[in-house]
Amino acid sequence: MPELPEVETVRRGLEPAMEGARFDKVDVHRGDLRWPLPKDFAQRLRGKTVTGLGRRAKYLLADLSSGDVLLMHLGMSGSFHVFRNAGGDKPLGRYHHERARHATHDHVVFHMSSGAIVTFNDPRRFGFMKIVARGKLDAEPLLRRLGPEPLGKGFDAGMLARACKGKKTSLKAALSDQIVVAGLGNIYVCEALHRARLSPKRAAATIATRKGEANDRAERLVDGIKAVLNDAIKAGGSSLRDHKRTDGDLGLFQHHFRVYDREGARCPTPGCPGTIKRVLQNGRSTFYCPVCQK
Ligand SMILES: [Zn+2]
């Protein structure tokens, strides 16, 4: 499932194709995504300009000149692909051939005035698109209860400590809670805790003083969260450039994780003799090093 860094990478890949461009034509091949697309979906986009392409947690938000916002989510298997319009002498060539294999899953196609053709491909159809009036965005149920953006300026140790104050649940559970911090999934929670050298089983309240102020653990944890996300976005950015050079594909990319899915491997912390262990927390796998994560 795409996590926040993948979604941010997709946003950056779509930006040059969509921002400032108009929807010339919108094809809906299948409207039954996780939720059905509204009947007037194509009509509400056609002729409108994307004034900005933003992200909130794992949602992409395209601001439209009409005052609407196009909300997009990749779900489990969604991806966007950007193709250059053939426009005469430039044949699509192997781009076309490449995507022909998956074209049955190209559910929505945007023909942009920038000359880009943006396809939304989703074999499992857990992704979705929704059009919301800008003024009603704060009341949107999908966004309303989201906590702070982990890469936002306001997210710091003090804020995280206040959110964890008095919480008897584990740090793993607290960080996975979208109200505490938005957009962190299983992978990056495990990775951030390893970087912060904190056990995923530790009680969340222990990153705060009794008054709810941040202690050293909260500082380390926020640094770990930001570092792991920024590194992943940076890695995504480089894979994005490679993709563009080859087939214009903005799909998913692989990272090198330090603990995630590395059960039995040596802990990568310098000088640590530990071995990565897998445990179940709330039915989900947690990977961590019992030696250096306390
Ligand atoms: Zn270790």
PDB file of C-alpha atoms and ligand atoms in Angstrom:
ATOM      1  CA  MET A   1       0.000   0.000   0.000  1.00  0.00           C
ATOM      2  CA  PRO A   2       1.445   3.408  -0.900  1.00  0.00           C
ATOM      3  CA  GLU A   3       2.568   5.380   2.134  1.00  0.00           C
ATOM      4  CA  LEU A   4       3.063   9.103   2.601  1.00  0.00           C
ATOM      5  CA  PRO A   5       6.471   9.359   0.845  1.00  0.00           C
ATOM      6  CA  GLU A   6       5.128   7.512  -2.214  1.00  0.00           C
ATOM      7  CA  VAL A   7       2.111   9.804  -2.351  1.00  0.00           C
ATOM      8  CA  GLU A   8       4.350  12.867  -2.047  1.00  0.00           C
ATOM      9  CA  THR A   9       6.533  11.486  -4.848  1.00  0.00           C
ATOM     10  CA  VAL A  10       3.468  10.984  -7.019  1.00  0.00           C
ATOM     11  CA  ARG A  11       2.395  14.554  -6.250  1.00  0.00           C
ATOM     12  CA  ARG A  12       5.763  15.892  -7.341  1.00  0.00           C
ATOM     13  CA  GLY A  13       5.607  13.797 -10.495  1.00  0.00           C
ATOM     14  CA  LEU A  14       2.120  15.010 -11.373  1.00  0.00           C
ATOM     15  CA  GLU A  15       2.824  18.656 -10.580  1.00  0.00           C
ATOM     16  CA  PRO A  16       4.538  19.616 -13.879  1.00  0.00           C
ATOM     17  CA  ALA A  17       1.851  17.793 -15.884  1.00  0.00           C
ATOM     18  CA  MET A  18      -1.167  19.155 -14.000  1.00  0.00           C
ATOM     19  CA  GLU A  19      -0.442  22.376 -12.152  1.00  0.00           C
ATOM     20  CA  GLY A  20      -1.470  25.400 -14.181  1.00  0.00           C
ATOM     21  CA  ALA A  21      -2.978  23.115 -16.833  1.00  0.00           C
ATOM     22  CA  ARG A  22      -6.613  22.739 -17.865  1.00  0.00           C
ATOM     23  CA  PHE A  23      -8.558  19.503 -18.184  1.00  0.00           C
ATOM     24  CA  ASP A  24      -9.245  19.408 -21.944  1.00  0.00           C
ATOM     25  CA  LYS A  25     -10.914  16.017 -21.832  1.00  0.00           C
ATOM     26  CA  VAL A  26     -11.641  13.495 -19.092  1.00  0.00           C
ATOM     27  CA  ASP A  27     -12.329   9.853 -19.925  1.00  0.00           C
ATOM     28  CA  VAL A  28     -13.970   7.641 -17.331  1.00  0.00           C
ATOM     29  CA  HIS A  29     -13.600   3.999 -18.311  1.00  0.00           C
ATOM     30  CA  ARG A  30     -14.766   2.632 -15.003  1.00  0.00           C
ATOM     31  CA  GLY A  31     -16.588   4.735 -12.466  1.00  0.00           C
ATOM     32  CA  ASP A  32     -16.919   2.043  -9.809  1.00  0.00           C
ATOM     33  CA  LEU A  33     -13.780   2.641  -7.771  1.00  0.00           C
ATOM     34  CA  ARG A  34     -13.888   2.241  -3.989  1.00  0.00           C
ATOM     35  CA  TRP A  35     -16.850   4.562  -4.242  1.00  0.00           C
ATOM     36  CA  PRO A  36     -18.645   5.347  -7.492  1.00  0.00           C
ATOM     37  CA  LEU A  37     -17.497   8.512  -9.229  1.00  0.00           C
ATOM     38  CA  PRO A  38     -20.204  11.187  -9.337  1.00  0.00           C
ATOM     39  CA  LYS A  39     -22.222  11.118 -12.578  1.00  0.00           C
ATOM     40  CA  ASP A  40     -21.088  14.616 -13.529  1.00  0.00           C
ATOM     41  CA  PHE A  41     -17.423  13.890 -12.692  1.00  0.00           C
ATOM     42  CA  ALA A  42     -15.961  14.564 -16.162  1.00  0.00           C
ATOM     43  CA  GLN A  43     -18.238  17.560 -16.654  1.00  0.00           C
ATOM     44  CA  ARG A  44     -17.125  19.218 -13.410  1.00  0.00           C
ATOM     45  CA  LEU A  45     -13.463  18.880 -14.418  1.00  0.00           C
ATOM     46  CA  ARG A  46     -13.622  19.721 -18.113  1.00  0.00           C
ATOM     47  CA  GLY A  47     -12.382  23.220 -18.905  1.00  0.00           C
ATOM     48  CA  LYS A  48     -11.195  23.825 -15.316  1.00  0.00           C
ATOM     49  CA  THR A  49      -7.605  24.700 -14.478  1.00  0.00           C
ATOM     50  CA  VAL A  50      -5.610  23.049 -11.694  1.00  0.00           C
ATOM     51  CA  THR A  51      -4.468  26.046  -9.649  1.00  0.00           C
ATOM     52  CA  GLY A  52      -2.458  23.971  -7.187  1.00  0.00           C
ATOM     53  CA  LEU A  53      -1.667  20.346  -6.431  1.00  0.00           C
ATOM     54  CA  GLY A  54      -1.281  19.633  -2.730  1.00  0.00           C
ATOM     55  CA  ARG A  55      -1.234  16.691  -0.362  1.00  0.00           C
ATOM     56  CA  ARG A  56      -2.812  15.998   3.040  1.00  0.00           C
ATOM     57  CA  ALA A  57      -1.656  12.731   4.644  1.00  0.00           C
ATOM     58  CA  LYS A  58      -2.130  10.212   1.823  1.00  0.00           C
ATOM     59  CA  TYR A  59      -4.661  12.291  -0.114  1.00  0.00           C
ATOM     60  CA  LEU A  60      -3.810  14.331  -3.195  1.00  0.00           C
ATOM     61  CA  LEU A  61      -5.768  17.558  -3.503  1.00  0.00           C
ATOM     62  CA  ALA A  62      -6.037  19.363  -6.820  1.00  0.00           C
ATOM     63  CA  ASP A  63      -7.440  22.875  -6.422  1.00  0.00           C
ATOM     64  CA  LEU A  64      -9.602  23.786  -9.387  1.00  0.00           C
ATOM     65  CA  SER A  65     -10.422  27.166 -10.910  1.00  0.00           C
ATOM     66  CA  SER A  66     -14.111  26.369 -10.299  1.00  0.00           C
ATOM     67  CA  GLY A  67     -13.661  26.491  -6.518  1.00  0.00           C
ATOM     68  CA  ASP A  68     -13.867  22.717  -6.258  1.00  0.00           C
ATOM     69  CA  VAL A  69     -11.121  20.417  -5.020  1.00  0.00           C
ATOM     70  CA  LEU A  70     -10.437  17.080  -6.675  1.00  0.00           C
ATOM     71  CA  LEU A  71      -9.562  14.650  -3.886  1.00  0.00           C
ATOM     72  CA  MET A  72      -7.606  11.559  -4.978  1.00  0.00           C
ATOM     73  CA  HIS A  73      -6.428   8.494  -3.077  1.00  0.00           C
ATOM     74  CA  LEU A  74      -4.298   5.640  -4.411  1.00  0.00           C
ATOM     75  CA  GLY A  75      -5.898   2.953  -2.242  1.00  0.00           C
ATOM     76  CA  MET A  76      -4.019  -0.376  -2.269  1.00  0.00           C
ATOM     77  CA  SER A  77      -2.822  -0.612  -5.841  1.00  0.00           C
ATOM     78  CA  GLY A  78      -3.501   2.718  -7.525  1.00  0.00           C
ATOM     79  CA  SER A  79      -0.894   4.523  -9.608  1.00  0.00           C
ATOM     80  CA  PHE A  80      -0.725   7.462 -11.953  1.00  0.00           C
ATOM     81  CA  HIS A  81       1.085   7.353 -15.254  1.00  0.00           C
ATOM     82  CA  VAL A  82       2.036  10.417 -17.243  1.00  0.00           C
ATOM     83  CA  PHE A  83       2.373  10.211 -21.003  1.00  0.00           C
ATOM     84  CA  ARG A  84       3.275  12.932 -23.424  1.00  0.00           C
ATOM     85  CA  ASN A  85       0.642  13.629 -26.019  1.00  0.00           C
ATOM     86  CA  ALA A  86       1.806  12.161 -29.340  1.00  0.00           C
ATOM     87  CA  GLY A  87       1.124  15.534 -31.002  1.00  0.00           C
ATOM     88  CA  GLY A  88       2.223  14.648 -34.529  1.00  0.00           C
ATOM     89  CA  ASP A  89       5.841  13.650 -34.981  1.00  0.00           C
ATOM     90  CA  LYS A  90       6.420  12.092 -31.560  1.00  0.00           C
ATOM     91  CA  PRO A  91       5.113   8.534 -31.631  1.00  0.00           C
ATOM     92  CA  LEU A  92       4.062   6.976 -28.349  1.00  0.00           C
ATOM     93  CA  GLY A  93       6.147   3.981 -29.332  1.00  0.00           C
ATOM     94  CA  ARG A  94       6.929   1.628 -26.544  1.00  0.00           C
ATOM     95  CA  TYR A  95       5.080   3.763 -24.009  1.00  0.00           C
ATOM     96  CA  HIS A  96       1.936   2.600 -25.664  1.00  0.00           C
ATOM     97  CA  HIS A  97       3.169  -0.950 -25.856  1.00  0.00           C
ATOM     98  CA  GLU A  98       4.229  -0.912 -22.198  1.00  0.00           C
ATOM     99  CA  ARG A  99       0.922   0.285 -20.902  1.00  0.00           C
ATOM    100  CA  ALA A 100      -1.158  -1.827 -23.262  1.00  0.00           C
ATOM    101  CA  ARG A 101      -0.665  -4.724 -20.869  1.00  0.00           C
ATOM    102  CA  HIS A 102      -2.375  -2.851 -18.058  1.00  0.00           C
ATOM    103  CA  ALA A 103      -4.678  -0.597 -20.033  1.00  0.00           C
ATOM    104  CA  THR A 104      -7.760  -2.474 -18.822  1.00  0.00           C
ATOM    105  CA  HIS A 105      -7.045  -0.958 -15.406  1.00  0.00           C
ATOM    106  CA  ASP A 106      -6.752   2.636 -16.684  1.00  0.00           C
ATOM    107  CA  HIS A 107     -10.015   3.740 -15.117  1.00  0.00           C
ATOM    108  CA  VAL A 108      -9.693   7.513 -15.452  1.00  0.00           C
ATOM    109  CA  VAL A 109      -7.708   9.438 -18.073  1.00  0.00           C
ATOM    110  CA  PHE A 110      -7.030  13.182 -17.915  1.00  0.00           C
ATOM    111  CA  HIS A 111      -6.066  14.944 -21.139  1.00  0.00           C
ATOM    112  CA  MET A 112      -4.350  18.100 -19.897  1.00  0.00           C
ATOM    113  CA  SER A 113      -3.723  21.327 -21.797  1.00  0.00           C
ATOM    114  CA  SER A 114      -0.033  20.902 -20.880  1.00  0.00           C
ATOM    115  CA  GLY A 115       0.047  18.118 -23.481  1.00  0.00           C
ATOM    116  CA  ALA A 116       0.247  15.469 -20.774  1.00  0.00           C
ATOM    117  CA  ILE A 117      -2.072  12.509 -20.606  1.00  0.00           C
ATOM    118  CA  VAL A 118      -2.478  11.385 -17.009  1.00  0.00           C
ATOM    119  CA  THR A 119      -3.961   7.950 -16.421  1.00  0.00           C
ATOM    120  CA  PHE A 120      -5.166   6.554 -13.129  1.00  0.00           C
ATOM    121  CA  ASN A 121      -4.569   2.818 -13.068  1.00  0.00           C
ATOM    122  CA  ASP A 122      -5.864   0.655 -10.229  1.00  0.00           C
ATOM    123  CA  PRO A 123      -6.258  -3.129 -10.618  1.00  0.00           C
ATOM    124  CA  ARG A 124      -7.925  -3.616  -7.216  1.00  0.00           C
ATOM    125  CA  ARG A 125     -10.011  -0.429  -7.310  1.00  0.00           C
ATOM    126  CA  PHE A 126      -9.603   0.560  -3.652  1.00  0.00           C
ATOM    127  CA  GLY A 127      -8.481   3.991  -4.783  1.00  0.00           C
ATOM    128  CA  PHE A 128     -10.966   6.770  -5.364  1.00  0.00           C
ATOM    129  CA  MET A 129     -11.589  10.283  -6.589  1.00  0.00           C
ATOM    130  CA  LYS A 130     -14.056  12.724  -5.156  1.00  0.00           C
ATOM    131  CA  ILE A 131     -14.943  16.338  -5.901  1.00  0.00           C
ATOM    132  CA  VAL A 132     -15.495  18.553  -2.863  1.00  0.00           C
ATOM    133  CA  ALA A 133     -16.276  22.272  -2.728  1.00  0.00           C
ATOM    134  CA  ARG A 134     -13.261  24.149  -1.333  1.00  0.00           C
ATOM    135  CA  GLY A 135     -15.427  25.740   1.358  1.00  0.00           C
ATOM    136  CA  LYS A 136     -16.590  22.334   2.572  1.00  0.00           C
ATOM    137  CA  LEU A 137     -13.133  20.770   2.771  1.00  0.00           C
ATOM    138  CA  ASP A 138     -12.816  21.306   6.535  1.00  0.00           C
ATOM    139  CA  ALA A 139     -16.027  19.351   7.064  1.00  0.00           C
ATOM    140  CA  GLU A 140     -14.982  16.544   4.691  1.00  0.00           C
ATOM    141  CA  PRO A 141     -15.253  13.305   6.743  1.00  0.00           C
ATOM    142  CA  LEU A 142     -12.104  11.822   5.196  1.00  0.00           C
ATOM    143  CA  LEU A 143      -9.958  14.777   6.258  1.00  0.00           C
ATOM    144  CA  ARG A 144     -11.722  16.185   9.294  1.00  0.00           C
ATOM    145  CA  ARG A 145     -10.151  13.970  11.944  1.00  0.00           C
ATOM    146  CA  LEU A 146      -6.610  13.890  10.593  1.00  0.00           C
ATOM    147  CA  GLY A 147      -3.867  14.966  12.990  1.00  0.00           C
ATOM    148  CA  PRO A 148      -0.863  17.129  12.102  1.00  0.00           C
ATOM    149  CA  GLU A 149       1.215  16.591   8.955  1.00  0.00           C
ATOM    150  CA  PRO A 150       4.471  14.951  10.080  1.00  0.00           C
ATOM    151  CA  LEU A 151       6.496  17.107   7.667  1.00  0.00           C
ATOM    152  CA  GLY A 152       4.533  20.255   8.454  1.00  0.00           C
ATOM    153  CA  LYS A 153       6.179  23.174  10.254  1.00  0.00           C
ATOM    154  CA  GLY A 154       3.902  22.881  13.263  1.00  0.00           C
ATOM    155  CA  PHE A 155       4.778  19.257  13.991  1.00  0.00           C
ATOM    156  CA  ASP A 156       7.406  19.141  16.723  1.00  0.00           C
ATOM    157  CA  ALA A 157       8.292  17.279  19.928  1.00  0.00           C
ATOM    158  CA  GLY A 158       5.986  19.454  22.025  1.00  0.00           C
ATOM    159  CA  MET A 159       3.018  18.693  19.818  1.00  0.00           C
ATOM    160  CA  LEU A 160       3.702  14.944  19.754  1.00  0.00           C
ATOM    161  CA  ALA A 161       4.232  14.840  23.527  1.00  0.00           C
ATOM    162  CA  ARG A 162       0.921  16.607  24.150  1.00  0.00           C
ATOM    163  CA  ALA A 163      -0.839  14.093  21.876  1.00  0.00           C
ATOM    164  CA  CYS A 164       0.748  11.149  23.741  1.00  0.00           C
ATOM    165  CA  LYS A 165       0.321  12.515  27.254  1.00  0.00           C
ATOM    166  CA  GLY A 166      -1.283   9.937  29.528  1.00  0.00           C
ATOM    167  CA  LYS A 167      -1.642   7.398  26.707  1.00  0.00           C
ATOM    168  CA  LYS A 168      -1.240   3.845  27.978  1.00  0.00           C
ATOM    169  CA  THR A 169      -1.181   2.394  24.463  1.00  0.00           C
ATOM    170  CA  SER A 170       2.145   1.484  22.870  1.00  0.00           C
ATOM    171  CA  LEU A 171       4.197   3.967  20.879  1.00  0.00           C
ATOM    172  CA  LYS A 172       3.560   1.813  17.819  1.00  0.00           C
ATOM    173  CA  ALA A 173      -0.209   2.160  18.266  1.00  0.00           C
ATOM    174  CA  ALA A 174      -0.013   5.880  19.049  1.00  0.00           C
ATOM    175  CA  LEU A 175       2.033   6.690  15.949  1.00  0.00           C
ATOM    176  CA  SER A 176      -0.293   4.588  13.793  1.00  0.00           C
ATOM    177  CA  ASP A 177      -3.246   6.627  15.066  1.00  0.00           C
ATOM    178  CA  GLN A 178      -4.106   9.202  12.375  1.00  0.00           C
ATOM    179  CA  ILE A 179      -5.348  11.636  15.041  1.00  0.00           C
ATOM    180  CA  VAL A 180      -1.913  11.725  16.721  1.00  0.00           C
ATOM    181  CA  VAL A 181      -0.042  12.207  13.444  1.00  0.00           C
ATOM    182  CA  ALA A 182      -1.453  11.921   9.926  1.00  0.00           C
ATOM    183  CA  GLY A 183      -0.293   9.597   7.187  1.00  0.00           C
ATOM    184  CA  LEU A 184       2.171   7.322   8.971  1.00  0.00           C
ATOM    185  CA  GLY A 185       1.689   3.664   8.091  1.00  0.00           C
ATOM    186  CA  ASN A 186       3.172   0.456   9.440  1.00  0.00           C
ATOM    187  CA  ILE A 187       6.455   0.709   7.520  1.00  0.00           C
ATOM    188  CA  TYR A 188       7.464   4.229   8.526  1.00  0.00           C
ATOM    189  CA  VAL A 189       6.324   3.828  12.132  1.00  0.00           C
ATOM    190  CA  CYS A 190       8.717   0.864  12.457  1.00  0.00           C
ATOM    191  CA  GLU A 191      11.516   2.743  10.711  1.00  0.00           C
ATOM    192  CA  ALA A 192      11.060   5.945  12.746  1.00  0.00           C
ATOM    193  CA  LEU A 193      11.081   4.053  16.049  1.00  0.00           C
ATOM    194  CA  HIS A 194      14.306   2.313  15.072  1.00  0.00           C
ATOM    195  CA  ARG A 195      15.979   5.607  14.219  1.00  0.00           C
ATOM    196  CA  ALA A 196      14.801   7.053  17.541  1.00  0.00           C
ATOM    197  CA  ARG A 197      16.077   3.926  19.374  1.00  0.00           C
ATOM    198  CA  LEU A 198      12.688   3.547  21.066  1.00  0.00           C
ATOM    199  CA  SER A 199      10.879   0.269  21.593  1.00  0.00           C
ATOM    200  CA  PRO A 200       7.556  -0.010  19.751  1.00  0.00           C
ATOM    201  CA  LYS A 201       6.167  -1.610  22.927  1.00  0.00           C
ATOM    202  CA  ARG A 202       7.027   1.338  25.181  1.00  0.00           C
ATOM    203  CA  ALA A 203       3.987   3.189  26.576  1.00  0.00           C
ATOM    204  CA  ALA A 204       3.236   6.293  24.495  1.00  0.00           C
ATOM    205  CA  ALA A 205       2.942   8.437  27.648  1.00  0.00           C
ATOM    206  CA  THR A 206       6.664   7.999  28.354  1.00  0.00           C
ATOM    207  CA  ILE A 207       7.672  10.513  25.678  1.00  0.00           C
ATOM    208  CA  ALA A 208       6.030  13.238  27.773  1.00  0.00           C
ATOM    209  CA  THR A 209       6.528  14.541  31.300  1.00  0.00           C
ATOM    210  CA  ARG A 210       3.574  14.355  33.625  1.00  0.00           C
ATOM    211  CA  LYS A 211       2.627  17.875  32.565  1.00  0.00           C
ATOM    212  CA  GLY A 212       2.657  16.762  28.948  1.00  0.00           C
ATOM    213  CA  GLU A 213       5.910  18.446  27.985  1.00  0.00           C
ATOM    214  CA  ALA A 214       8.332  16.846  25.563  1.00  0.00           C
ATOM    215  CA  ASN A 215      11.291  14.912  26.876  1.00  0.00           C
ATOM    216  CA  ASP A 216      14.392  13.713  25.030  1.00  0.00           C
ATOM    217  CA  ARG A 217      12.510  10.692  23.650  1.00  0.00           C
ATOM    218  CA  ALA A 218       9.911  12.921  22.017  1.00  0.00           C
ATOM    219  CA  GLU A 219      12.691  14.974  20.405  1.00  0.00           C
ATOM    220  CA  ARG A 220      14.382  11.847  19.044  1.00  0.00           C
ATOM    221  CA  LEU A 221      11.099  10.457  17.796  1.00  0.00           C
ATOM    222  CA  VAL A 222      10.127  13.589  15.863  1.00  0.00           C
ATOM    223  CA  ASP A 223      13.626  13.747  14.364  1.00  0.00           C
ATOM    224  CA  GLY A 224      13.315  10.056  13.405  1.00  0.00           C
ATOM    225  CA  ILE A 225       9.890  10.518  11.794  1.00  0.00           C
ATOM    226  CA  LYS A 226      10.974  13.520   9.729  1.00  0.00           C
ATOM    227  CA  ALA A 227      14.301  11.949   8.724  1.00  0.00           C
ATOM    228  CA  VAL A 228      12.794   8.663   7.577  1.00  0.00           C
ATOM    229  CA  LEU A 229      10.071  10.389   5.544  1.00  0.00           C
ATOM    230  CA  ASN A 230      12.475  12.868   3.973  1.00  0.00           C
ATOM    231  CA  ASP A 231      14.936  10.110   3.078  1.00  0.00           C
ATOM    232  CA  ALA A 232      12.162   8.072   1.477  1.00  0.00           C
ATOM    233  CA  ILE A 233      10.919  11.071  -0.511  1.00  0.00           C
ATOM    234  CA  LYS A 234      14.481  11.743  -1.638  1.00  0.00           C
ATOM    235  CA  ALA A 235      14.858   8.099  -2.711  1.00  0.00           C
ATOM    236  CA  GLY A 236      11.503   8.337  -4.489  1.00  0.00           C
ATOM    237  CA  GLY A 237      12.613  11.472  -6.239  1.00  0.00           C
ATOM    238  CA  SER A 238      15.621   9.735  -7.697  1.00  0.00           C
ATOM    239  CA  SER A 239      13.606   6.703  -8.778  1.00  0.00           C
ATOM    240  CA  LEU A 240      11.105   9.131 -10.289  1.00  0.00           C
ATOM    241  CA  ARG A 241      13.795  10.688 -12.463  1.00  0.00           C
ATOM    242  CA  ASP A 242      14.897   7.235 -13.594  1.00  0.00           C
ATOM    243  CA  HIS A 243      11.342   6.310 -14.440  1.00  0.00           C
ATOM    244  CA  LYS A 244      10.778   9.468 -16.418  1.00  0.00           C
ATOM    245  CA  ARG A 245      13.791   8.721 -18.506  1.00  0.00           C
ATOM    246  CA  THR A 246      12.560   5.257 -19.331  1.00  0.00           C
ATOM    247  CA  ASP A 247       8.805   4.947 -19.530  1.00  0.00           C
ATOM    248  CA  GLY A 248       7.155   7.942 -17.917  1.00  0.00           C
ATOM    249  CA  ASP A 249       5.781   5.781 -15.167  1.00  0.00           C
ATOM    250  CA  LEU A 250       5.055   7.251 -11.742  1.00  0.00           C
ATOM    251  CA  GLY A 251       4.443   3.971 -10.034  1.00  0.00           C
ATOM    252  CA  LEU A 252       5.711   2.684  -6.741  1.00  0.00           C
ATOM    253  CA  PHE A 253       9.335   2.315  -5.835  1.00  0.00           C
ATOM    254  CA  GLN A 254      11.410   0.187  -3.538  1.00  0.00           C
ATOM    255  CA  HIS A 255      13.348   1.449  -0.539  1.00  0.00           C
ATOM    256  CA  HIS A 256      15.993  -0.063   1.568  1.00  0.00           C
ATOM    257  CA  PHE A 257      14.429  -0.382   4.968  1.00  0.00           C
ATOM    258  CA  ARG A 258      16.485  -0.716   8.137  1.00  0.00           C
ATOM    259  CA  VAL A 259      14.072  -2.932  10.075  1.00  0.00           C
ATOM    260  CA  TYR A 260      10.835  -3.321   8.123  1.00  0.00           C
ATOM    261  CA  ASP A 261      10.464  -6.833   6.686  1.00  0.00           C
ATOM    262  CA  ARG A 262      14.016  -7.696   7.812  1.00  0.00           C
ATOM    263  CA  GLU A 263      13.302 -10.286  10.518  1.00  0.00           C
ATOM    264  CA  GLY A 264      16.467 -12.181  11.456  1.00  0.00           C
ATOM    265  CA  ALA A 265      18.804  -9.657   9.830  1.00  0.00           C
ATOM    266  CA  ARG A 266      21.564  -7.878  11.737  1.00  0.00           C
ATOM    267  CA  CYS A 267      20.587  -4.549  13.238  1.00  0.00           C
ATOM    268  CA  PRO A 268      22.026  -1.738  11.069  1.00  0.00           C
ATOM    269  CA  THR A 269      22.700   0.557  14.060  1.00  0.00           C
ATOM    270  CA  PRO A 270      26.502   0.988  14.183  1.00  0.00           C
ATOM    271  CA  GLY A 271      27.982  -1.105  16.993  1.00  0.00           C
ATOM    272  CA  CYS A 272      24.684  -2.843  17.838  1.00  0.00           C
ATOM    273  CA  PRO A 273      24.959  -6.644  18.031  1.00  0.00           C
ATOM    274  CA  GLY A 274      21.167  -7.080  17.851  1.00  0.00           C
ATOM    275  CA  THR A 275      19.012  -9.022  15.396  1.00  0.00           C
ATOM    276  CA  ILE A 276      15.767  -7.672  13.955  1.00  0.00           C
ATOM    277  CA  LYS A 277      12.734  -9.266  15.547  1.00  0.00           C
ATOM    278  CA  ARG A 278       9.132  -9.426  14.358  1.00  0.00           C
ATOM    279  CA  VAL A 279       6.224  -9.230  16.805  1.00  0.00           C
ATOM    280  CA  LEU A 280       2.497  -8.736  16.326  1.00  0.00           C
ATOM    281  CA  GLN A 281       0.894  -5.558  17.662  1.00  0.00           C
ATOM    282  CA  ASN A 282      -2.814  -4.995  17.078  1.00  0.00           C
ATOM    283  CA  GLY A 283      -2.690  -7.739  14.466  1.00  0.00           C
ATOM    284  CA  ARG A 284       0.082  -6.088  12.455  1.00  0.00           C
ATOM    285  CA  SER A 285       3.753  -6.976  12.161  1.00  0.00           C
ATOM    286  CA  THR A 286       6.197  -4.777  14.008  1.00  0.00           C
ATOM    287  CA  PHE A 287       9.892  -5.058  13.189  1.00  0.00           C
ATOM    288  CA  TYR A 288      12.434  -3.773  15.701  1.00  0.00           C
ATOM    289  CA  CYS A 289      15.756  -4.395  17.415  1.00  0.00           C
ATOM    290  CA  PRO A 290      15.281  -5.429  21.049  1.00  0.00           C
ATOM    291  CA  VAL A 291      18.902  -4.479  21.840  1.00  0.00           C
ATOM    292  CA  CYS A 292      19.147  -0.818  20.832  1.00  0.00           C
ATOM    293  CA  GLN A 293      15.440   0.111  20.919  1.00  0.00           C
ATOM    294  CA  LYS A 294      14.496   0.658  24.541  1.00  0.00           C
TER     295      LYS A 294
HETATM  296 ZN    ZN B   1      20.013  -2.597  17.300  1.00  0.00          ZN
END
